[in-house]
Short mmCIF file of C-alpha atoms and ligand atoms in Angstrom, two decimals:
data_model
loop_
_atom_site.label_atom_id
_atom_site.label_comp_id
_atom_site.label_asym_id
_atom_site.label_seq_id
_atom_site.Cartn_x
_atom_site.Cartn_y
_atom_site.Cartn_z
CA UNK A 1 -8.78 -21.34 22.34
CA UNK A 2 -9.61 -20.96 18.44
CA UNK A 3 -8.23 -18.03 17.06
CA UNK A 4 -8.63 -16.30 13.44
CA UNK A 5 -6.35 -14.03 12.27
CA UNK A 6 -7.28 -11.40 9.28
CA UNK A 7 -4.48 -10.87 7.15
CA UNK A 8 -1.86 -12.04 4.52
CA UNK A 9 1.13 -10.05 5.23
CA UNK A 10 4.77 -10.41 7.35
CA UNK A 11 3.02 -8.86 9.95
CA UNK A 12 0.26 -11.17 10.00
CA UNK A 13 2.98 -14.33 9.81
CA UNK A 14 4.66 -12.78 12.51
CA UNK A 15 1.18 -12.51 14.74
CA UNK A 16 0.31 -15.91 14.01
CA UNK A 17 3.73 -17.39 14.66
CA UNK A 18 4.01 -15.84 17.77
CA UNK A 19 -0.37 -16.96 19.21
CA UNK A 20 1.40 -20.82 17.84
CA UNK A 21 3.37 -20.69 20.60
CA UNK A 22 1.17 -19.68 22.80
CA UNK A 23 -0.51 -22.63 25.36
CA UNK A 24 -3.83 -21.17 25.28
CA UNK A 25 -3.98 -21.38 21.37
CA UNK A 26 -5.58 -25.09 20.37
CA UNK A 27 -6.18 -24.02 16.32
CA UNK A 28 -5.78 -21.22 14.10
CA UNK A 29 -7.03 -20.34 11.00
CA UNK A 30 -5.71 -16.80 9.06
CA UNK A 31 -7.80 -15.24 6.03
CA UNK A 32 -6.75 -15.08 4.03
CA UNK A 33 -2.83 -15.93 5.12
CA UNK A 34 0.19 -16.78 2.73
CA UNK A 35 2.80 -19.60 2.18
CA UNK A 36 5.00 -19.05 5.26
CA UNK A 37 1.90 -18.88 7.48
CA UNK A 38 0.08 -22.25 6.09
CA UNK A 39 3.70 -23.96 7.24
CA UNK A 40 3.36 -22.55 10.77
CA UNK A 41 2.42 -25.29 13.74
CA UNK A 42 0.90 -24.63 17.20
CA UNK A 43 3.16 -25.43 20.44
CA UNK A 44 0.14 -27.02 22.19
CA UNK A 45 -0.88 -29.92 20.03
CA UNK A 46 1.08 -30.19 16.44
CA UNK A 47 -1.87 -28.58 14.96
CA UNK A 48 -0.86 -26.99 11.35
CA UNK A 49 -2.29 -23.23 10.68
CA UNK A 50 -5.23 -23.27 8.44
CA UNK A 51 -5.44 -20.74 5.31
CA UNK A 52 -8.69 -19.67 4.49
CA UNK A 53 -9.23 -17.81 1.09
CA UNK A 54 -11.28 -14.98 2.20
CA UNK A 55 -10.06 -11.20 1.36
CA UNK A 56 -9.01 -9.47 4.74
CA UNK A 57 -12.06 -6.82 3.18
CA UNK A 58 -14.87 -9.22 2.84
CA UNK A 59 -16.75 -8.65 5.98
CA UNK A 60 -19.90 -10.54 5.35
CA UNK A 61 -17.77 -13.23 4.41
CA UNK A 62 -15.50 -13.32 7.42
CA UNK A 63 -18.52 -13.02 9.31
CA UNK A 64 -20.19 -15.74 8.33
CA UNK A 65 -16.79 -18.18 8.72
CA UNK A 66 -16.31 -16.61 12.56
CA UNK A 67 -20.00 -17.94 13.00
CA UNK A 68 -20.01 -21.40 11.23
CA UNK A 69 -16.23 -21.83 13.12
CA UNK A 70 -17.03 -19.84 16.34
CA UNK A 71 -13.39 -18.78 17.03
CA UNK A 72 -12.93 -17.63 20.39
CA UNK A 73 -11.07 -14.90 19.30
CA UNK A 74 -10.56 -12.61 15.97
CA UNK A 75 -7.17 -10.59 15.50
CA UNK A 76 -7.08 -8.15 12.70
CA UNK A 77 -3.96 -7.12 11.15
CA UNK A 78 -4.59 -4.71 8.43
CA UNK A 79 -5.87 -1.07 8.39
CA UNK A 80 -8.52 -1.62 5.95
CA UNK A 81 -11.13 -4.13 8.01
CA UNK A 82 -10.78 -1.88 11.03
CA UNK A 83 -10.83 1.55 9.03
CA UNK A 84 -14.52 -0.46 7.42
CA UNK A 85 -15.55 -1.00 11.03
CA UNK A 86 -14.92 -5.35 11.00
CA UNK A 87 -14.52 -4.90 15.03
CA UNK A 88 -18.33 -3.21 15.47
CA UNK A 89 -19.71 -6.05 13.01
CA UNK A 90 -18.48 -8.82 14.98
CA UNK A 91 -18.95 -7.51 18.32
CA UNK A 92 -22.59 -6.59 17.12
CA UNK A 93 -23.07 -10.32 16.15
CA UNK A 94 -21.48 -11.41 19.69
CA UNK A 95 -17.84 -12.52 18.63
CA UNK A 96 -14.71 -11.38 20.25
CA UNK A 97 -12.68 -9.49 18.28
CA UNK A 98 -9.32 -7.50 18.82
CA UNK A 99 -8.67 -4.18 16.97
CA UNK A 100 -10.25 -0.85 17.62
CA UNK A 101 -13.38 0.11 16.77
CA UNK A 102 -14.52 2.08 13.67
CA UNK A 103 -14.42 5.40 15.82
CA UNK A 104 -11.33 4.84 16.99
CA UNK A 105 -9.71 3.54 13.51
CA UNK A 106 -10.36 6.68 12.61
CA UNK A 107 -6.95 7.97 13.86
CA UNK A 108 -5.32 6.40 10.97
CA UNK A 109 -8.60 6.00 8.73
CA UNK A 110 -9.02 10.05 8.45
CA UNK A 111 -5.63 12.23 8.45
CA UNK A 112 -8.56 15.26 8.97
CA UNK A 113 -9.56 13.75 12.70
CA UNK A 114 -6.30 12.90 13.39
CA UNK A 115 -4.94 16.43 12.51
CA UNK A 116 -8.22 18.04 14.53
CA UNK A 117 -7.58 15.91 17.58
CA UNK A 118 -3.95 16.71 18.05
CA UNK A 119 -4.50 20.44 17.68
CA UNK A 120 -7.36 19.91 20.10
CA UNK A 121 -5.59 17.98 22.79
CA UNK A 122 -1.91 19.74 22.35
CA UNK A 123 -0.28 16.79 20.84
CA UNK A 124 3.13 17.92 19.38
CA UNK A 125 2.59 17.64 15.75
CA UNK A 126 3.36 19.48 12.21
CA UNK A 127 1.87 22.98 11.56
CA UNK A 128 -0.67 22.00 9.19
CA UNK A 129 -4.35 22.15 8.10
CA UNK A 130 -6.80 20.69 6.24
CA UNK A 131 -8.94 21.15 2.77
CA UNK A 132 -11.36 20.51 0.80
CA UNK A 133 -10.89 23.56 -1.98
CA UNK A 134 -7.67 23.89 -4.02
CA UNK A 135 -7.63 27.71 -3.88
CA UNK A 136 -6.96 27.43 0.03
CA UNK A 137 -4.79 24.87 0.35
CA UNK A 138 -2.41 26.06 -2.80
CA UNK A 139 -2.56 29.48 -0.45
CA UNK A 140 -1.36 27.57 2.65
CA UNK A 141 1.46 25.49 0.94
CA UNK A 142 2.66 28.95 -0.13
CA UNK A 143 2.79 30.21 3.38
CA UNK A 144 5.07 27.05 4.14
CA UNK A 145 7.21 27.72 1.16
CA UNK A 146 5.98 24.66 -0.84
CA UNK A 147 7.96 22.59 2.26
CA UNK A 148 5.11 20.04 2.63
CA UNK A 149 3.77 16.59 3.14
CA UNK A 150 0.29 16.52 1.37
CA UNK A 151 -1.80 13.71 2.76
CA UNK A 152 -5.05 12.28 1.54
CA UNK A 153 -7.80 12.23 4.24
CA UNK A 154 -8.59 8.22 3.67
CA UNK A 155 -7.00 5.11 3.27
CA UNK A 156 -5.24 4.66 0.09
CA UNK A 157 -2.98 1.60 1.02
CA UNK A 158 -0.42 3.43 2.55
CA UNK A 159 0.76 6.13 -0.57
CA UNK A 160 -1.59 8.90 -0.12
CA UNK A 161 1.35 10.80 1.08
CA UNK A 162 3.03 13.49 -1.46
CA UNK A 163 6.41 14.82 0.04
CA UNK A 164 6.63 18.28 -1.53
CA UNK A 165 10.67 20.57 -1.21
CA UNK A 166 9.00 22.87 -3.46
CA UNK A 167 5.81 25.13 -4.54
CA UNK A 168 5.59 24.00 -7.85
CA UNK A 169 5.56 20.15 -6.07
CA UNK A 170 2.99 21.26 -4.12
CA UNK A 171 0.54 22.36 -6.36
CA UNK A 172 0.68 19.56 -8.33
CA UNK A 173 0.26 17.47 -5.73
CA UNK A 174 -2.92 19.49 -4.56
CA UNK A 175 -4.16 19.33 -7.77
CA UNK A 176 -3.65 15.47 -8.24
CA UNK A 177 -5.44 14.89 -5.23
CA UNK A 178 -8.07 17.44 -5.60
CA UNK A 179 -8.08 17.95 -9.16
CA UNK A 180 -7.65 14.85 -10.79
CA UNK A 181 -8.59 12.17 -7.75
CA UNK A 182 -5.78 10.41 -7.70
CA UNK A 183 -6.74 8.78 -4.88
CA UNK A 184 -10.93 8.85 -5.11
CA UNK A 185 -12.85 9.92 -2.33
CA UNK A 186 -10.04 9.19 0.18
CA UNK A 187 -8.52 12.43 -1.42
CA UNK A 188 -11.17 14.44 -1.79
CA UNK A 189 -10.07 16.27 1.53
CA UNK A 190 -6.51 16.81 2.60
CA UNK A 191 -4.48 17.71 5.05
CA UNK A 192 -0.94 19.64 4.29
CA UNK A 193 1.39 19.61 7.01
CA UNK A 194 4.85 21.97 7.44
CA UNK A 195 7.90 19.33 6.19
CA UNK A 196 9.36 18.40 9.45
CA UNK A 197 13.52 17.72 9.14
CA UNK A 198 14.86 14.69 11.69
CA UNK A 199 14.84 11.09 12.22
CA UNK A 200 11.76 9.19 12.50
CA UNK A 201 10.79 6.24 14.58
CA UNK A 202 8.27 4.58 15.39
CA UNK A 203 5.85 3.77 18.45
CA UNK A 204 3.38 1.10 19.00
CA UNK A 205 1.54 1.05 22.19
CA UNK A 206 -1.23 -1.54 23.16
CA UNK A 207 -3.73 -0.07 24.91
CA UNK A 208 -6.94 -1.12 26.41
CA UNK A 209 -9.11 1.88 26.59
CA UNK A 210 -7.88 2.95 30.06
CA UNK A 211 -4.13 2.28 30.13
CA UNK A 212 -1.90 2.01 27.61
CA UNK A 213 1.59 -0.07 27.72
CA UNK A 214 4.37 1.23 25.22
CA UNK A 215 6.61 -1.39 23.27
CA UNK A 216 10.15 -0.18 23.12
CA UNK A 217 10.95 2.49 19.66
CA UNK A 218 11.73 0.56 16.79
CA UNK A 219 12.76 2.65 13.11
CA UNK A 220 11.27 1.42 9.56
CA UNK A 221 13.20 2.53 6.31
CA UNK A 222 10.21 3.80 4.25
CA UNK A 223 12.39 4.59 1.13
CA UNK A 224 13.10 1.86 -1.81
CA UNK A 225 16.91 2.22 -2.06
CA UNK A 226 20.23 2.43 -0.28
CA UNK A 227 20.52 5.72 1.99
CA UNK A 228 16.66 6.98 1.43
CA UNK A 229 16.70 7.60 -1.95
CA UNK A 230 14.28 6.56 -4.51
CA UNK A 231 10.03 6.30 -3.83
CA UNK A 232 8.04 5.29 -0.71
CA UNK A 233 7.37 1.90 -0.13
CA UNK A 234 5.68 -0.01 2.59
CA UNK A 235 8.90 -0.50 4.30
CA UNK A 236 11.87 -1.74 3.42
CA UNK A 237 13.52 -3.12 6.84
CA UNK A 238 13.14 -2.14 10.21
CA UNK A 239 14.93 -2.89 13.80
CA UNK A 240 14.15 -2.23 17.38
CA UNK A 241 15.20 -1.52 20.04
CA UNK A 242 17.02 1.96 18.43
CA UNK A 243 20.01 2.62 20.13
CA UNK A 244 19.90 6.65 20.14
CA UNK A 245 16.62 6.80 21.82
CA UNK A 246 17.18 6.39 25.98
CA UNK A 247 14.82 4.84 28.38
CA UNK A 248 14.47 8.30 29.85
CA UNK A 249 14.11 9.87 26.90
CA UNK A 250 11.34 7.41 25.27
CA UNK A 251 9.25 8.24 28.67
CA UNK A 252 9.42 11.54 27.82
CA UNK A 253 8.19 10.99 24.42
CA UNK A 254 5.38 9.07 25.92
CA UNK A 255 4.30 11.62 28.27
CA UNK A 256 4.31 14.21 25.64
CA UNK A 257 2.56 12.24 23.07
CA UNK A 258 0.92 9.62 24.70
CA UNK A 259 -0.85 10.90 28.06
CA UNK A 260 -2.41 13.85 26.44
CA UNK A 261 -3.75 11.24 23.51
CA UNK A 262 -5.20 9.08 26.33
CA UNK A 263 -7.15 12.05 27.78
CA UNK A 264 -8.14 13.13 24.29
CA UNK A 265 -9.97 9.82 23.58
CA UNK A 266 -11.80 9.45 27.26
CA UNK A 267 -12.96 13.38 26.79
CA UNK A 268 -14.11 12.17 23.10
CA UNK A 269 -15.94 8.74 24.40
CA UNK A 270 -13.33 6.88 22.07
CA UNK A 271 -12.29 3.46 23.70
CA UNK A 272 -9.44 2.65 22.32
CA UNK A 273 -8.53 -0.90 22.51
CA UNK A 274 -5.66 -2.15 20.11
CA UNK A 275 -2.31 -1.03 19.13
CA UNK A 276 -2.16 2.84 18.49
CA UNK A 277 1.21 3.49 15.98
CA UNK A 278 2.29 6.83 16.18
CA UNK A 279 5.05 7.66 13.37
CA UNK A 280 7.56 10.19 15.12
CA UNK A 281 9.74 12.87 13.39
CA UNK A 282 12.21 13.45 16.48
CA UNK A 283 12.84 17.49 15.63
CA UNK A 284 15.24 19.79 16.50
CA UNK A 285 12.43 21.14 18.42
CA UNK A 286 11.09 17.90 20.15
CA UNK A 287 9.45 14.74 19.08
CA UNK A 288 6.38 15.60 16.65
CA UNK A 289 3.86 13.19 15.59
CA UNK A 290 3.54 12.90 11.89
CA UNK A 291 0.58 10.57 11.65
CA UNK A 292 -1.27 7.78 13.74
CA UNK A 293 -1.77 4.16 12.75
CA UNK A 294 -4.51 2.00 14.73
CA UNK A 295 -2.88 -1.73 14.10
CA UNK A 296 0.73 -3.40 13.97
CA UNK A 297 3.26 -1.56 12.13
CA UNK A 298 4.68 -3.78 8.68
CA UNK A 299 7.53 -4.95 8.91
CA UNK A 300 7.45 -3.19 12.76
CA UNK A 301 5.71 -6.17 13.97
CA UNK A 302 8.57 -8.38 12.88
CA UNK A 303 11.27 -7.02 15.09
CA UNK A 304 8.77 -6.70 17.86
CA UNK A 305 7.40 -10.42 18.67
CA UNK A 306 10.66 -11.88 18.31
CA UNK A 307 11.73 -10.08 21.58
CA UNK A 308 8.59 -10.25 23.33
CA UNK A 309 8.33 -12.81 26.75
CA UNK A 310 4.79 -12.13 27.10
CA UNK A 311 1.85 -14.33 26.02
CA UNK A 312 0.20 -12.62 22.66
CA UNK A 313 -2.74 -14.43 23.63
CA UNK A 314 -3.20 -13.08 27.08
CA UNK A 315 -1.80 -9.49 26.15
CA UNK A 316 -4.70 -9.19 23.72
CA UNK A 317 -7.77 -10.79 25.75
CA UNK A 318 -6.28 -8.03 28.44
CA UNK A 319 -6.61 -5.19 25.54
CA UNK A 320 -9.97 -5.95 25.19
CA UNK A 321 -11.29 -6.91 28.81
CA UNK A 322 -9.95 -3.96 30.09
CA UNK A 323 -6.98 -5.56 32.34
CA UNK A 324 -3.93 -4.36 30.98
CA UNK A 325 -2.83 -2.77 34.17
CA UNK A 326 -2.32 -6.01 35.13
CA UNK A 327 0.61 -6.79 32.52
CA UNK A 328 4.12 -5.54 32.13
CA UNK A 329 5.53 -6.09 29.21
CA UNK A 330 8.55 -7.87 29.30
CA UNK A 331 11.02 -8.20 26.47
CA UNK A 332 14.16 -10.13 25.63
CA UNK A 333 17.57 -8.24 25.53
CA UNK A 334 19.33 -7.37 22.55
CA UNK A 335 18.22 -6.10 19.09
CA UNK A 336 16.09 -7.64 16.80
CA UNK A 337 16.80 -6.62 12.53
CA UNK A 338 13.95 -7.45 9.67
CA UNK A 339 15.32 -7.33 6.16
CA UNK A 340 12.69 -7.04 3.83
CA UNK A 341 13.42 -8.76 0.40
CA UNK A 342 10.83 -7.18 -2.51
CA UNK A 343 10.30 -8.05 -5.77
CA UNK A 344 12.14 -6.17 -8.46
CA UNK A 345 10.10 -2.98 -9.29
CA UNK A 346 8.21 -2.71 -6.25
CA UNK A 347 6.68 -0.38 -5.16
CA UNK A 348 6.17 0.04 -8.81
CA UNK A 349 4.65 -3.02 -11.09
CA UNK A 350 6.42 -6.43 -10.72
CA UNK A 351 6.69 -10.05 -11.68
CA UNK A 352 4.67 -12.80 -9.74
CA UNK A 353 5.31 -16.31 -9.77
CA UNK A 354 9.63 -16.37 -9.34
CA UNK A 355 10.13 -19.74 -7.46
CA UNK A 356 12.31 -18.57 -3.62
CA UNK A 357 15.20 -21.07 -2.83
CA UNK A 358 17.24 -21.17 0.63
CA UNK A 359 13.87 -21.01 2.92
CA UNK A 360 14.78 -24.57 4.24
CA UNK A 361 18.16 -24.08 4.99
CA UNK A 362 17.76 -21.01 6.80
CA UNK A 363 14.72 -22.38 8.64
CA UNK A 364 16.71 -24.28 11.16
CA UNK A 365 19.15 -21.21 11.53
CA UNK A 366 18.70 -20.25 15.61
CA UNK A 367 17.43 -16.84 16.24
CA UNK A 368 16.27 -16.48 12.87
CA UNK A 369 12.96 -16.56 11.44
CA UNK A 370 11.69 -15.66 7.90
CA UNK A 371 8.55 -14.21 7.67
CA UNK A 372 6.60 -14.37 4.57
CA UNK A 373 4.85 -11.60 2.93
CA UNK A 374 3.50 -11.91 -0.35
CA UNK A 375 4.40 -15.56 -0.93
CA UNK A 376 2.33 -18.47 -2.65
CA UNK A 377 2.50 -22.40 -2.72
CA UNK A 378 2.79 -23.44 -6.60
CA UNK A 379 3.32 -27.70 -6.47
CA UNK A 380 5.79 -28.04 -3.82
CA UNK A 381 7.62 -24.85 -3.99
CA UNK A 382 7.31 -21.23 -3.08
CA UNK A 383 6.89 -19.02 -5.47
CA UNK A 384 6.70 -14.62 -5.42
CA UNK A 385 3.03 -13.04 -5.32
CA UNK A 386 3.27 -9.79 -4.05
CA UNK A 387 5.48 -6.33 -3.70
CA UNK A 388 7.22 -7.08 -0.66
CA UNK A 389 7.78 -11.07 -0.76
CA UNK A 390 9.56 -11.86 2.62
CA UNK A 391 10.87 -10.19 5.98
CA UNK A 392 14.04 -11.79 6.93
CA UNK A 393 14.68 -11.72 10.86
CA UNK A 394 17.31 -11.96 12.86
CA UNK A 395 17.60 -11.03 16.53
CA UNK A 396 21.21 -11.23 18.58
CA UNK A 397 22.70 -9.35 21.58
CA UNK A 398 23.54 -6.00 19.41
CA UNK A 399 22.34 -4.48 16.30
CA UNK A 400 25.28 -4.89 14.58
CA UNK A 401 25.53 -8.54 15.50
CA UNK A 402 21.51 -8.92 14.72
CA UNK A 403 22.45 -7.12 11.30
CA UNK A 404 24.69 -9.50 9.97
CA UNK A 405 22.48 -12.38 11.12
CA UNK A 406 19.87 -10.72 8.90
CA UNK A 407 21.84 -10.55 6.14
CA UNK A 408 23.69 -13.75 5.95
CA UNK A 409 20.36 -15.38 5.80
CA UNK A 410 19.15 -12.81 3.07
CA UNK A 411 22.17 -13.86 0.86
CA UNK A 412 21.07 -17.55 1.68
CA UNK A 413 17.66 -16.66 -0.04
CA UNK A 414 17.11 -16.12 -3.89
CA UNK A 415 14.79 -15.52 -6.15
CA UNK A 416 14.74 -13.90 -9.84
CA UNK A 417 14.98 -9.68 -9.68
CA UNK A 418 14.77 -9.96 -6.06
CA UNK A 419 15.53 -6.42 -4.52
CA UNK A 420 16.74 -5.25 -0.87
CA UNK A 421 18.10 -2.58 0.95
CA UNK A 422 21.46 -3.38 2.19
CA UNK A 423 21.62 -0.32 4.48
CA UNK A 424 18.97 -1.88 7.60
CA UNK A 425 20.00 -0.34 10.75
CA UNK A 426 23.57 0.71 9.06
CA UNK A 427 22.94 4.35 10.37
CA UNK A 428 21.84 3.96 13.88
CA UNK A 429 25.39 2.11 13.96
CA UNK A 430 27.20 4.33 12.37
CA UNK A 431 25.77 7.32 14.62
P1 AMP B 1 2.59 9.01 6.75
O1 AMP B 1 1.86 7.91 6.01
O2 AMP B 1 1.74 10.18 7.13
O3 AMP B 1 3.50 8.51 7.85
O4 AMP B 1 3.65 9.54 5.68
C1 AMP B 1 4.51 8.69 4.98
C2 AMP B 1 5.92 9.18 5.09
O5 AMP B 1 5.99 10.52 4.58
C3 AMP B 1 6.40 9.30 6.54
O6 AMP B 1 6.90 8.09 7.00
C4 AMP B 1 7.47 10.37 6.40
O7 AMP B 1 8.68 9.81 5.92
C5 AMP B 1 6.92 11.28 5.34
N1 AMP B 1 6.19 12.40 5.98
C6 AMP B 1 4.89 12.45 6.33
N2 AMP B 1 4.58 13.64 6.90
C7 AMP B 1 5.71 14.35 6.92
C8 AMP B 1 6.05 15.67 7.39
N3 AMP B 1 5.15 16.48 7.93
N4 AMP B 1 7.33 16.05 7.27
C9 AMP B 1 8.26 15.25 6.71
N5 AMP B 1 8.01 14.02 6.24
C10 AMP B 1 6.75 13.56 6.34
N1 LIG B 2 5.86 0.37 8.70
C1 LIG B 2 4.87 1.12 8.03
C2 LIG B 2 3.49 0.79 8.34
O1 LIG B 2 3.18 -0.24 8.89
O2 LIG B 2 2.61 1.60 8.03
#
């Protein structure tokens, strides 16, 4: 099979590392891909993955390469194609695609329908509502004390979330998404939701409009520094399985967030075939669903193919034939630890173009695997080119043994200002 992957993240190196070593995979290409992912090789023939400059948004363009290259099968990483409706475009021109729909990327495309449909269905979730007028929303932050997240209704590459301890934080924020448009038309509705207190994880399930299979919980450290301090990023390092969260207890969590979900979408004519994302706050008062995401998690995805027996190419043609009863998802034992290493600044501005040394060493390292992010080829070296430049893997029998695989390969790697957290997974050992 010919496969094209959309995408130029770790998630997306991660996806297209794991389809190499799949038998059924005869040639890849990923659009528009990065350095780590134009090194990768398929299992069955030798083949080398092929980058293809085209932006993960240009839908006529990727169009038009899926039917000049006729890949048997399209796998889209990012929010952004899905949230435009890339999976309706190619399935109106005929070619196979993987992702949700536009109807059903709305879970994570519009924080309003995602808000509406868990009230509707009884999916445990914040108090909240939504708005389009500042004098009613400034009046509902004050009935929560100021304690809220605001959130813009759209896409805005994964910041359009104000955390707000305060009134005074909360108007502001209100105002710089309704007032001043921060965040365009993706802000010009919002939804404020109580401040829920706990720790979050997250969930990824793959689902295939009738059945859903869930991965095991895995936990992403959102915040830039050491011990959650200091401003959202994309995430900063994740690990899975987490050790606090029980077998029993995760199908609990599942029936109480997933089951009435699954109902939700066949009573709304949503056919939901992809990966559904739910990020958890686990409460005092139960698990609570703080938003939805309709694709891999980043850097999620990292610590999840590592461990996973499965074929990624058959687990996704079942997603969208509709066979997934047929699978069980099978993973390998022991935790798996992604260390993301940034550039210095990030998530604020930052230097391109800082040459990375160590990848070779620590690519013949067993159960390790580097994942590139925002990478680029300059001559015959790899330089920086984005916020988050690498996700540094490990996987072993524990998480504290998978921890300090991680991290003796992150001290192996260096680049100019690079940053990390040095904290991945310290907690969950600790508790
Ligand atoms: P989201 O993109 O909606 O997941 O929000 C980004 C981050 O903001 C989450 O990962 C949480 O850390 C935080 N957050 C969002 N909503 C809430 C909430 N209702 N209570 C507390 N923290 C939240
Ligand atoms: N791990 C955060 C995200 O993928 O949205």
């Amino acid at each position: 099979m010919k496969l094209l992957v959309i995408g130029s993240g770790g998630r997306e190196h991660a996806l297209v590392w794991k389809l190499a070593q799949s038998p059924h995979a005869t040639r890849i290409w990923c659009a528009p891909g990065n350095a780590g992912i134009a090194e990768e090789r398929l299992a069955s023939n030798a083949s080398i993955v092929e980058c293809v400059s085209l932006s993960a948004e240009d839908l006529p363009g990727l169009l038009q390469f899926a039917e000049e290259r006729r890949p048997d099968l399209t796998v889209v990483g990012p929010d952004n194609p899905l949230g435009m409706g890339i999976v309706d475009l190619f399935e109106r021109h005929g070619r196979r695609i993987w992702g949700p729909n536009q109807k059903a990327a709305q879970f994570e495309a519009s924080k309003v329908f995602a808000q509406r449909f868990m009230d509707k269905y009884g999916i445990p979730t914040a108090r909240a509502s939504a708005f389009a007028d500042v004098k009613p929303a400034k009046a509902f932050a004050e009935t929560l004390g100021g304690r809220c997240a605001v959130k813009a209704d759209g896409l805005a590459l994964g910041k359009g979330v104000l955390v707000c301890r305060n009134l005074t934080e909360a108007n502001q924020a209100i105002d710089k998404m309704l007032v001043n448009g921060i965040f365009g038309p993706a802000g010009k509705r919002i939804v404020i939701q109580e401040l829920l207190e706990g720790v979050e994880v997250s969930l990824h399930a793959l689902c295939d409009g009738q059945v859903f299979r869930l991965f095991p919980a895995s936990q992403d450290h959102k915040r830039a520094f050491d011990d959650d301090c200091g401003p959202n990023t994309g995430g900063m390092g994740t690990f899975s399985p987490v050790p606090f969260l029980s077998e029993a207890e995760l199908k609990r969590i599942s029936r109480l967030i997933m089951e009435p979900w699954l109902k939700g979408c066949a009573a709304e004519g949503i056919m939901y075939r992809g990966i559904l994302y739910p990020g958890i706050m686990l409460t005092d008062s139960g698990p609570k669903v703080l938003e939805y995401n309709a694709r891999f998690g980043d850097p999620e995805t990292q610590v999840y193919l590592p461990r996973l027996k499965n074929d990624l190419v058959e687990l996704l043609e079942s997603s969208i034939s509709g066979t997934l009863d047929r699978h069980e998802l099978k993973w390998k034992l022991g935790t798996a630890v992604c260390v993301v290493m940034a550039s210095g600044g990030y998530p604020g501005s930052y230097a391109k173009g800082k040459v990375i040394t160590g990848l070779a060493e620590v690519a013949s390292w067993p159960n390790t695997k580097v994942f590139h992010a925002g990478t680029a080829r300059l001559a015959d070296q790899i330089v920086t080119h984005g916020g988050r430049v690498l996700g540094v893997t490990a996987w072993a029998e524990n998480l504290a043994a998978a921890r300090q695989a991680a991290y003796h390969a992150v001290d192996k790697i260096r680049f100019d200002a690079a940053h990390f957290r040095r904290d991945i997974g310290a907690k969950a050992i600790l508790a």
